[in-house]
Amino acid sequence: MELVKELPEIFSEFGEQRRKSFMDAYALKQQGIPFVGAFCTYLPQEIPLAMGAAVVGLCSKTGETIPEAEMVLPRNLCPLIKASYGFAKTDKCPYFYFSDLIIGETTCDGKKKMYELLGQIKPVHVMELPNSQSPAALLLWKSEILRLKEKLESHFGVTITEDAIREAIKLKNRERQAIKAFYALQKQVPAPMDGMSLHQVLEGVQFKFDREKAIDELWALIDKIQRESDREKYRGRKRILVTGSPIGGVAAKTIQAIEEAGGQVVAMENCGGAKSVDELVDEENPDVYDALARRYLNIGCSCMTPNPNRFKMLDELFEEYRVDAVVEIVLQACHTFAVEAYSVKKFATERGIPYLGVETDYSTSDEGQLRTRMAAFMEML
């Protein structure tokens, strides 16, 4: 990516990164680089990175394969799960095709059962994610990280050393710091970019296999935004925080509806946003597995009960990003986020921050309704 290009073009390039990286993935496979497919931010990527593997998020961003998935899965299942399985079943996801091993985590019941079906197509390793952040849960998660290491070693015939893990921790921490610095630009008033540009970069950087180069590109992009962004065109817009389910498959219609109505998405707490990179791994911890377990178990996802870390982060984001309102986007049949939405609404409104909850799926059938609801909500603000 040449940073002499205009900002809109650069943002679009990040948005197209998933598609553009198909050939990069093919080239890596030709070199014999092992591929590990991932579904969730709970995966401690440092472990497969330490063995020299490429780690890639698997396709679940569109609904094109959902009809195929519904031949096996129930129609009233979460669209993200159906899309994930549909891409695998139809062999339409090159990343799934290239993956030598799929790693899942027990974040929800629907995914757990879907992994059983995926295992009939590709080798799948499932990590037993605890549903709390207690001391006992920490011990379990540490043991699961060790079990993952052993699985990778046996599956690929390699040895993963602690020194290699420490180097991977440092690399991932540098990546997190660059990503945090990028989305922290939105703390400025007016914020320097719209929500779709923010989302495109946060999602696209996940599909850059040369991580050192990606880190350099992020810092260069940050510098370019600071110098060239036309902030004045965003002056007066309501500053919106988006939270809830993973929004990769619905980002276009939801963020677009918010910003067409006069809002500006300045913060994203969803998976793939601030939640994913907020905390670094402690590089000074003499026990690398304990360090990884503590960092990843602290993620404030609704699959945790209780889930104080999510609300701690929301409180910080409300203040640091000067949020005018919260829009929570919940995918249909995403039960943990749907139940926790009540608590998020209460948490926001008690702080004087208006809240709007939206339930949606991967279809386009509700786009008109979304635009109407967002326009009414922005008018109320």
GROMACS .gro file of C-alpha atoms in nm:
model
  381
    1MET     CA    1   0.000   0.000   0.000
    2GLU     CA    2   0.151   0.332  -0.107
    3LEU     CA    3   0.060   0.603   0.138
    4VAL     CA    4   0.079   0.875  -0.130
    5LYS     CA    5  -0.278   0.771  -0.210
    6GLU     CA    6  -0.578   0.964  -0.084
    7LEU     CA    7  -0.728   0.857   0.249
    8PRO     CA    8  -1.057   0.723   0.106
    9GLU     CA    9  -0.863   0.499  -0.132
   10ILE     CA   10  -0.641   0.372   0.150
   11PHE     CA   11  -0.944   0.291   0.366
   12SER     CA   12  -1.100   0.103   0.074
   13GLU     CA   13  -0.783  -0.097   0.027
   14PHE     CA   14  -0.802  -0.214   0.388
   15GLY     CA   15  -1.166  -0.300   0.329
   16GLU     CA   16  -1.069  -0.517   0.034
   17GLN     CA   17  -0.779  -0.680   0.217
   18ARG     CA   18  -0.961  -1.005   0.297
   19ARG     CA   19  -1.032  -1.067  -0.072
   20LYS     CA   20  -0.691  -0.946  -0.190
   21SER     CA   21  -0.507  -1.174   0.052
   22PHE     CA   22  -0.634  -1.493  -0.110
   23MET     CA   23  -0.334  -1.500  -0.342
   24ASP     CA   24  -0.100  -1.412  -0.054
   25ALA     CA   25  -0.238  -1.713   0.133
   26TYR     CA   26  -0.182  -1.932  -0.172
   27ALA     CA   27   0.178  -1.811  -0.201
   28LEU     CA   28   0.244  -1.891   0.165
   29LYS     CA   29   0.097  -2.239   0.121
   30GLN     CA   30   0.329  -2.296  -0.174
   31GLN     CA   31   0.618  -2.218   0.061
   32GLY     CA   32   0.498  -2.482   0.305
   33ILE     CA   33   0.379  -2.235   0.569
   34PRO     CA   34   0.114  -2.403   0.789
   35PHE     CA   35  -0.224  -2.231   0.819
   36VAL     CA   36  -0.437  -2.217   1.132
   37GLY     CA   37  -0.799  -2.106   1.091
   38ALA     CA   38  -0.953  -1.905   1.375
   39PHE     CA   39  -1.302  -1.793   1.472
   40CYS     CA   40  -1.261  -1.588   1.788
   41THR     CA   41  -1.051  -1.329   1.969
   42TYR     CA   42  -1.009  -1.571   2.260
   43LEU     CA   43  -0.759  -1.772   2.056
   44PRO     CA   44  -0.406  -1.696   2.191
   45GLN     CA   45  -0.254  -1.642   1.848
   46GLU     CA   46   0.092  -1.625   2.001
   47ILE     CA   47   0.101  -2.006   2.023
   48PRO     CA   48   0.054  -2.083   1.649
   49LEU     CA   49   0.262  -1.778   1.556
   50ALA     CA   50   0.545  -1.917   1.767
   51MET     CA   51   0.563  -2.222   1.538
   52GLY     CA   52   0.571  -2.004   1.226
   53ALA     CA   53   0.210  -2.061   1.125
   54ALA     CA   54  -0.013  -1.808   0.949
   55VAL     CA   55  -0.327  -1.740   1.154
   56VAL     CA   56  -0.634  -1.632   0.960
   57GLY     CA   57  -0.993  -1.547   1.047
   58LEU     CA   58  -1.242  -1.767   0.865
   59CYS     CA   59  -1.511  -1.626   0.638
   60SER     CA   60  -1.841  -1.544   0.803
   61LYS     CA   61  -1.900  -1.192   0.676
   62THR     CA   62  -2.180  -1.246   0.424
   63GLY     CA   63  -2.498  -1.448   0.405
   64GLU     CA   64  -2.444  -1.598   0.060
   65THR     CA   65  -2.389  -1.952   0.192
   66ILE     CA   66  -2.655  -1.947   0.465
   67PRO     CA   67  -2.915  -2.132   0.250
   68GLU     CA   68  -2.666  -2.418   0.212
   69ALA     CA   69  -2.595  -2.415   0.584
   70GLU     CA   70  -2.968  -2.431   0.664
   71MET     CA   71  -2.986  -2.770   0.495
   72VAL     CA   72  -2.802  -2.893   0.805
   73LEU     CA   73  -2.838  -2.622   1.070
   74PRO     CA   74  -3.165  -2.481   1.211
   75ARG     CA   75  -3.292  -2.163   1.048
   76ASN     CA   76  -3.329  -1.984   1.382
   77LEU     CA   77  -2.956  -2.011   1.458
   78CYS     CA   78  -2.719  -1.715   1.474
   79PRO     CA   79  -2.634  -1.596   1.119
   80LEU     CA   80  -2.263  -1.578   1.199
   81ILE     CA   81  -2.260  -1.949   1.287
   82LYS     CA   82  -2.463  -2.042   0.979
   83ALA     CA   83  -2.242  -1.835   0.752
   84SER     CA   84  -1.926  -1.985   0.904
   85TYR     CA   85  -2.049  -2.338   0.845
   86GLY     CA   86  -2.191  -2.252   0.503
   87PHE     CA   87  -1.857  -2.126   0.372
   88ALA     CA   88  -1.690  -2.445   0.494
   89LYS     CA   89  -1.961  -2.674   0.356
   90THR     CA   90  -1.959  -2.512   0.012
   91ASP     CA   91  -1.580  -2.473  -0.001
   92LYS     CA   92  -1.627  -2.106  -0.093
   93CYS     CA   93  -1.382  -1.974   0.166
   94PRO     CA   94  -1.022  -1.995   0.040
   95TYR     CA   95  -0.895  -1.944   0.395
   96PHE     CA   96  -1.089  -2.246   0.517
   97TYR     CA   97  -0.954  -2.442   0.219
   98PHE     CA   98  -0.595  -2.342   0.301
   99SER     CA   99  -0.628  -2.409   0.677
  100ASP     CA  100  -0.450  -2.720   0.802
  101LEU     CA  101  -0.618  -2.700   1.142
  102ILE     CA  102  -0.925  -2.513   1.265
  103ILE     CA  103  -0.928  -2.386   1.624
  104GLY     CA  104  -1.255  -2.308   1.796
  105GLU     CA  105  -1.351  -2.206   2.148
  106THR     CA  106  -1.664  -2.292   2.346
  107THR     CA  107  -1.798  -1.937   2.348
  108CYS     CA  108  -2.159  -2.044   2.283
  109ASP     CA  109  -2.365  -2.360   2.246
  110GLY     CA  110  -2.435  -2.302   1.878
  111LYS     CA  111  -2.067  -2.283   1.791
  112LYS     CA  112  -1.986  -2.591   2.000
  113LYS     CA  113  -2.226  -2.804   1.799
  114MET     CA  114  -2.122  -2.643   1.471
  115TYR     CA  115  -1.759  -2.741   1.542
  116GLU     CA  116  -1.869  -3.105   1.552
  117LEU     CA  117  -1.993  -3.071   1.195
  118LEU     CA  118  -1.683  -2.879   1.084
  119GLY     CA  119  -1.476  -3.167   1.217
  120GLN     CA  120  -1.626  -3.386   0.947
  121ILE     CA  121  -1.471  -3.157   0.686
  122LYS     CA  122  -1.138  -3.047   0.840
  123PRO     CA  123  -0.933  -3.125   1.151
  124VAL     CA  124  -1.076  -2.915   1.436
  125HIS     CA  125  -0.935  -2.850   1.782
  126VAL     CA  126  -1.178  -2.703   2.036
  127MET     CA  127  -1.052  -2.510   2.337
  128GLU     CA  128  -1.269  -2.539   2.649
  129LEU     CA  129  -1.322  -2.172   2.731
  130PRO     CA  130  -1.446  -2.119   3.090
  131ASN     CA  131  -1.761  -1.912   3.129
  132SER     CA  132  -1.624  -1.707   3.418
  133GLN     CA  133  -1.306  -1.520   3.510
  134SER     CA  134  -1.251  -1.682   3.849
  135PRO     CA  135  -0.917  -1.817   3.978
  136ALA     CA  136  -1.035  -2.170   3.895
  137ALA     CA  137  -1.126  -2.056   3.544
  138LEU     CA  138  -0.779  -1.909   3.501
  139LEU     CA  139  -0.621  -2.244   3.585
  140LEU     CA  140  -0.849  -2.420   3.338
  141TRP     CA  141  -0.771  -2.170   3.061
  142LYS     CA  142  -0.398  -2.201   3.123
  143SER     CA  143  -0.428  -2.578   3.092
  144GLU     CA  144  -0.621  -2.532   2.766
  145ILE     CA  145  -0.345  -2.312   2.625
  146LEU     CA  146  -0.092  -2.582   2.712
  147ARG     CA  147  -0.320  -2.840   2.549
  148LEU     CA  148  -0.334  -2.620   2.236
  149LYS     CA  149   0.046  -2.605   2.226
  150GLU     CA  150   0.064  -2.984   2.251
  151LYS     CA  151  -0.198  -3.024   1.977
  152LEU     CA  152  -0.006  -2.796   1.740
  153GLU     CA  153   0.319  -2.979   1.813
  154SER     CA  154   0.170  -3.321   1.746
  155HIS     CA  155  -0.039  -3.216   1.447
  156PHE     CA  156   0.242  -3.034   1.266
  157GLY     CA  157   0.541  -3.229   1.401
  158VAL     CA  158   0.710  -2.924   1.552
  159THR     CA  159   0.845  -2.808   1.888
  160ILE     CA  160   0.718  -2.476   2.023
  161THR     CA  161   0.970  -2.322   2.260
  162GLU     CA  162   0.900  -2.067   2.531
  163ASP     CA  163   1.152  -1.832   2.369
  164ALA     CA  164   0.952  -1.845   2.045
  165ILE     CA  165   0.632  -1.775   2.238
  166ARG     CA  166   0.793  -1.473   2.406
  167GLU     CA  167   0.891  -1.335   2.066
  168ALA     CA  168   0.536  -1.389   1.941
  169ILE     CA  169   0.402  -1.209   2.249
  170LYS     CA  170   0.621  -0.908   2.173
  171LEU     CA  171   0.508  -0.907   1.810
  172LYS     CA  172   0.138  -0.928   1.900
  173ASN     CA  173   0.180  -0.655   2.163
  174ARG     CA  174   0.335  -0.424   1.905
  175GLU     CA  175   0.046  -0.501   1.673
  176ARG     CA  176  -0.207  -0.426   1.949
  177GLN     CA  177  -0.036  -0.098   2.030
  178ALA     CA  178  -0.052   0.012   1.666
  179ILE     CA  179  -0.419  -0.084   1.636
  180LYS     CA  180  -0.502   0.095   1.963
  181ALA     CA  181  -0.321   0.408   1.844
  182PHE     CA  182  -0.519   0.394   1.521
  183TYR     CA  183  -0.866   0.375   1.671
  184ALA     CA  184  -0.766   0.620   1.950
  185LEU     CA  185  -0.754   0.889   1.680
  186GLN     CA  186  -1.133   0.894   1.716
  187LYS     CA  187  -1.097   1.051   2.061
  188GLN     CA  188  -1.034   1.380   1.883
  189VAL     CA  189  -1.319   1.627   1.843
  190PRO     CA  190  -1.414   1.631   1.564
  191ALA     CA  191  -1.301   1.273   1.503
  192PRO     CA  192  -1.092   1.236   1.185
  193MET     CA  193  -1.275   0.953   1.006
  194ASP     CA  194  -1.615   0.797   0.959
  195GLY     CA  195  -1.719   0.467   1.111
  196MET     CA  196  -1.689   0.261   0.792
  197SER     CA  197  -1.329   0.371   0.743
  198LEU     CA  198  -1.259   0.278   1.105
  199HIS     CA  199  -1.420  -0.063   1.056
  200GLN     CA  200  -1.246  -0.131   0.724
  201VAL     CA  201  -0.902  -0.082   0.875
  202LEU     CA  202  -0.975  -0.278   1.194
  203GLU     CA  203  -1.105  -0.571   0.991
  204GLY     CA  204  -0.858  -0.550   0.703
  205VAL     CA  205  -0.546  -0.551   0.918
  206GLN     CA  206  -0.644  -0.901   1.040
  207PHE     CA  207  -0.579  -1.034   0.688
  208LYS     CA  208  -0.225  -0.900   0.649
  209PHE     CA  209   0.007  -1.197   0.692
  210ASP     CA  210   0.328  -0.992   0.711
  211ARG     CA  211   0.263  -0.856   1.058
  212GLU     CA  212   0.574  -0.641   1.081
  213LYS     CA  213   0.478  -0.470   0.756
  214ALA     CA  214   0.119  -0.429   0.875
  215ILE     CA  215   0.240  -0.258   1.193
  216ASP     CA  216   0.451  -0.017   0.989
  217GLU     CA  217   0.158   0.055   0.758
  218LEU     CA  218  -0.069   0.130   1.052
  219TRP     CA  219   0.173   0.381   1.202
  220ALA     CA  220   0.218   0.544   0.860
  221LEU     CA  221  -0.161   0.560   0.817
  222ILE     CA  222  -0.197   0.719   1.161
  223ASP     CA  223   0.053   0.986   1.063
  224LYS     CA  224  -0.125   1.049   0.733
  225ILE     CA  225  -0.466   1.081   0.900
  226GLN     CA  226  -0.323   1.328   1.152
  227ARG     CA  227  -0.185   1.542   0.870
  228GLU     CA  228  -0.454   1.517   0.604
  229SER     CA  229  -0.793   1.429   0.750
  230ASP     CA  230  -1.068   1.686   0.690
  231ARG     CA  231  -1.211   1.686   1.042
  232GLU     CA  232  -1.439   1.982   0.986
  233LYS     CA  233  -1.680   1.779   0.775
  234TYR     CA  234  -1.760   1.577   1.089
  235ARG     CA  235  -1.811   1.875   1.319
  236GLY     CA  236  -2.147   1.868   1.495
  237ARG     CA  237  -2.217   1.500   1.432
  238LYS     CA  238  -2.336   1.292   1.725
  239ARG     CA  239  -2.059   1.069   1.854
  240ILE     CA  240  -2.180   0.707   1.859
  241LEU     CA  241  -2.034   0.403   2.033
  242VAL     CA  242  -2.127   0.070   1.874
  243THR     CA  243  -2.137  -0.240   2.093
  244GLY     CA  244  -2.289  -0.589   2.090
  245SER     CA  245  -2.235  -0.896   1.872
  246PRO     CA  246  -1.959  -0.925   1.612
  247ILE     CA  247  -2.072  -0.695   1.330
  248GLY     CA  248  -1.856  -0.808   1.037
  249GLY     CA  249  -2.156  -0.938   0.845
  250VAL     CA  250  -2.380  -0.639   0.917
  251ALA     CA  251  -2.134  -0.349   0.941
  252ALA     CA  252  -2.224  -0.192   0.608
  253LYS     CA  253  -2.598  -0.159   0.668
  254THR     CA  254  -2.577  -0.066   1.036
  255ILE     CA  255  -2.289   0.181   1.031
  256GLN     CA  256  -2.420   0.332   0.709
  257ALA     CA  257  -2.763   0.382   0.866
  258ILE     CA  258  -2.608   0.555   1.168
  259GLU     CA  259  -2.397   0.788   0.960
  260GLU     CA  260  -2.659   0.866   0.697
  261ALA     CA  261  -2.876   0.982   0.987
  262GLY     CA  262  -2.613   1.229   1.105
  263GLY     CA  263  -2.414   1.023   1.353
  264GLN     CA  264  -2.046   0.933   1.349
  265VAL     CA  265  -1.923   0.602   1.485
  266VAL     CA  266  -1.622   0.699   1.696
  267ALA     CA  267  -1.578   0.379   1.898
  268MET     CA  268  -1.645   0.007   1.852
  269GLU     CA  269  -1.648  -0.218   2.156
  270ASN     CA  270  -1.748  -0.528   1.957
  271CYS     CA  271  -1.521  -0.822   1.875
  272GLY     CA  272  -1.268  -0.689   1.626
  273GLY     CA  273  -1.274  -0.347   1.791
  274ALA     CA  274  -1.144  -0.216   2.123
  275LYS     CA  275  -1.236  -0.535   2.311
  276SER     CA  276  -0.994  -0.740   2.102
  277VAL     CA  277  -0.675  -0.543   2.156
  278ASP     CA  278  -0.723  -0.333   2.468
  279GLU     CA  279  -0.500  -0.533   2.702
  280LEU     CA  280  -0.141  -0.635   2.634
  281VAL     CA  281   0.018  -0.961   2.741
  282ASP     CA  282   0.251  -0.912   3.037
  283GLU     CA  283   0.599  -0.958   2.888
  284GLU     CA  284   0.759  -0.965   3.233
  285ASN     CA  285   0.561  -1.263   3.361
  286PRO     CA  286   0.811  -1.552   3.393
  287ASP     CA  287   0.532  -1.799   3.308
  288VAL     CA  288   0.434  -1.733   2.945
  289TYR     CA  289   0.129  -1.958   2.968
  290ASP     CA  290   0.001  -1.778   3.276
  291ALA     CA  291   0.059  -1.444   3.104
  292LEU     CA  292  -0.139  -1.553   2.799
  293ALA     CA  293  -0.417  -1.707   3.008
  294ARG     CA  294  -0.462  -1.389   3.212
  295ARG     CA  295  -0.468  -1.162   2.911
  296TYR     CA  296  -0.712  -1.363   2.701
  297LEU     CA  297  -0.945  -1.464   2.983
  298ASN     CA  298  -0.987  -1.094   3.071
  299ILE     CA  299  -1.169  -1.020   2.744
  300GLY     CA  300  -1.510  -0.879   2.836
  301CYS     CA  301  -1.736  -1.092   2.619
  302SER     CA  302  -2.100  -1.166   2.701
  303CYS     CA  303  -2.014  -1.537   2.717
  304MET     CA  304  -1.859  -1.459   3.057
  305THR     CA  305  -2.079  -1.457   3.366
  306PRO     CA  306  -2.053  -1.227   3.544
  307ASN     CA  307  -1.897  -0.993   3.289
  308PRO     CA  308  -1.755  -0.689   3.473
  309ASN     CA  309  -1.471  -0.627   3.228
  310ARG     CA  310  -1.711  -0.534   2.949
  311PHE     CA  311  -1.873  -0.267   3.162
  312LYS     CA  312  -1.538  -0.137   3.282
  313MET     CA  313  -1.434  -0.092   2.920
  314LEU     CA  314  -1.765   0.070   2.824
  315ASP     CA  315  -1.726   0.320   3.107
  316GLU     CA  316  -1.377   0.411   2.986
  317LEU     CA  317  -1.491   0.443   2.624
  318PHE     CA  318  -1.788   0.664   2.720
  319GLU     CA  319  -1.553   0.914   2.880
  320GLU     CA  320  -1.248   0.896   2.655
  321TYR     CA  321  -1.445   0.915   2.329
  322ARG     CA  322  -1.701   1.169   2.460
  323VAL     CA  323  -1.985   0.945   2.351
  324ASP     CA  324  -2.326   1.103   2.283
  325ALA     CA  325  -2.516   0.774   2.243
  326VAL     CA  326  -2.482   0.397   2.232
  327VAL     CA  327  -2.610   0.169   1.956
  328GLU     CA  328  -2.606  -0.199   2.047
  329ILE     CA  329  -2.623  -0.439   1.752
  330VAL     CA  330  -2.730  -0.792   1.840
  331LEU     CA  331  -2.741  -1.071   1.584
  332GLN     CA  332  -3.057  -1.279   1.583
  333ALA     CA  333  -3.030  -1.581   1.817
  334CYS     CA  334  -2.711  -1.445   1.977
  335HIS     CA  335  -2.852  -1.519   2.319
  336THR     CA  336  -2.574  -1.402   2.552
  337PHE     CA  337  -2.554  -1.057   2.393
  338ALA     CA  338  -2.934  -1.037   2.372
  339VAL     CA  339  -2.973  -1.105   2.744
  340GLU     CA  340  -2.686  -0.875   2.840
  341ALA     CA  341  -2.834  -0.592   2.630
  342TYR     CA  342  -3.069  -0.510   2.919
  343SER     CA  343  -2.769  -0.449   3.147
  344VAL     CA  344  -2.588  -0.242   2.882
  345LYS     CA  345  -2.896  -0.023   2.835
  346LYS     CA  346  -2.930   0.027   3.211
  347PHE     CA  347  -2.556   0.097   3.242
  348ALA     CA  348  -2.565   0.362   2.968
  349THR     CA  349  -2.889   0.536   3.066
  350GLU     CA  350  -2.783   0.561   3.432
  351ARG     CA  351  -2.489   0.767   3.301
  352GLY     CA  352  -2.717   0.988   3.095
  353ILE     CA  353  -2.618   0.830   2.762
  354PRO     CA  354  -2.908   0.747   2.526
  355TYR     CA  355  -2.923   0.386   2.408
  356LEU     CA  356  -3.070   0.214   2.104
  357GLY     CA  357  -3.082  -0.163   2.068
  358VAL     CA  358  -3.098  -0.323   1.723
  359GLU     CA  359  -3.155  -0.689   1.639
  360THR     CA  360  -3.061  -0.792   1.287
  361ASP     CA  361  -2.924  -1.067   1.063
  362TYR     CA  362  -2.715  -1.093   0.748
  363SER     CA  363  -3.004  -1.021   0.510
  364THR     CA  364  -3.086  -0.686   0.351
  365SER     CA  365  -3.457  -0.708   0.430
  366ASP     CA  366  -3.441  -0.468   0.725
  367GLU     CA  367  -3.225  -0.195   0.570
  368GLY     CA  368  -3.516   0.045   0.529
  369GLN     CA  369  -3.632  -0.013   0.885
  370LEU     CA  370  -3.279   0.042   1.015
  371ARG     CA  371  -3.251   0.375   0.835
  372THR     CA  372  -3.586   0.485   0.976
  373ARG     CA  373  -3.497   0.386   1.333
  374MET     CA  374  -3.153   0.548   1.318
  375ALA     CA  375  -3.299   0.870   1.178
  376ALA     CA  376  -3.553   0.885   1.458
  377PHE     CA  377  -3.288   0.811   1.720
  378MET     CA  378  -3.052   1.080   1.588
  379GLU     CA  379  -3.339   1.328   1.576
  380MET     CA  380  -3.410   1.254   1.943
  381LEU     CA  381  -3.047   1.329   2.029
   0.00000   0.00000   0.00000
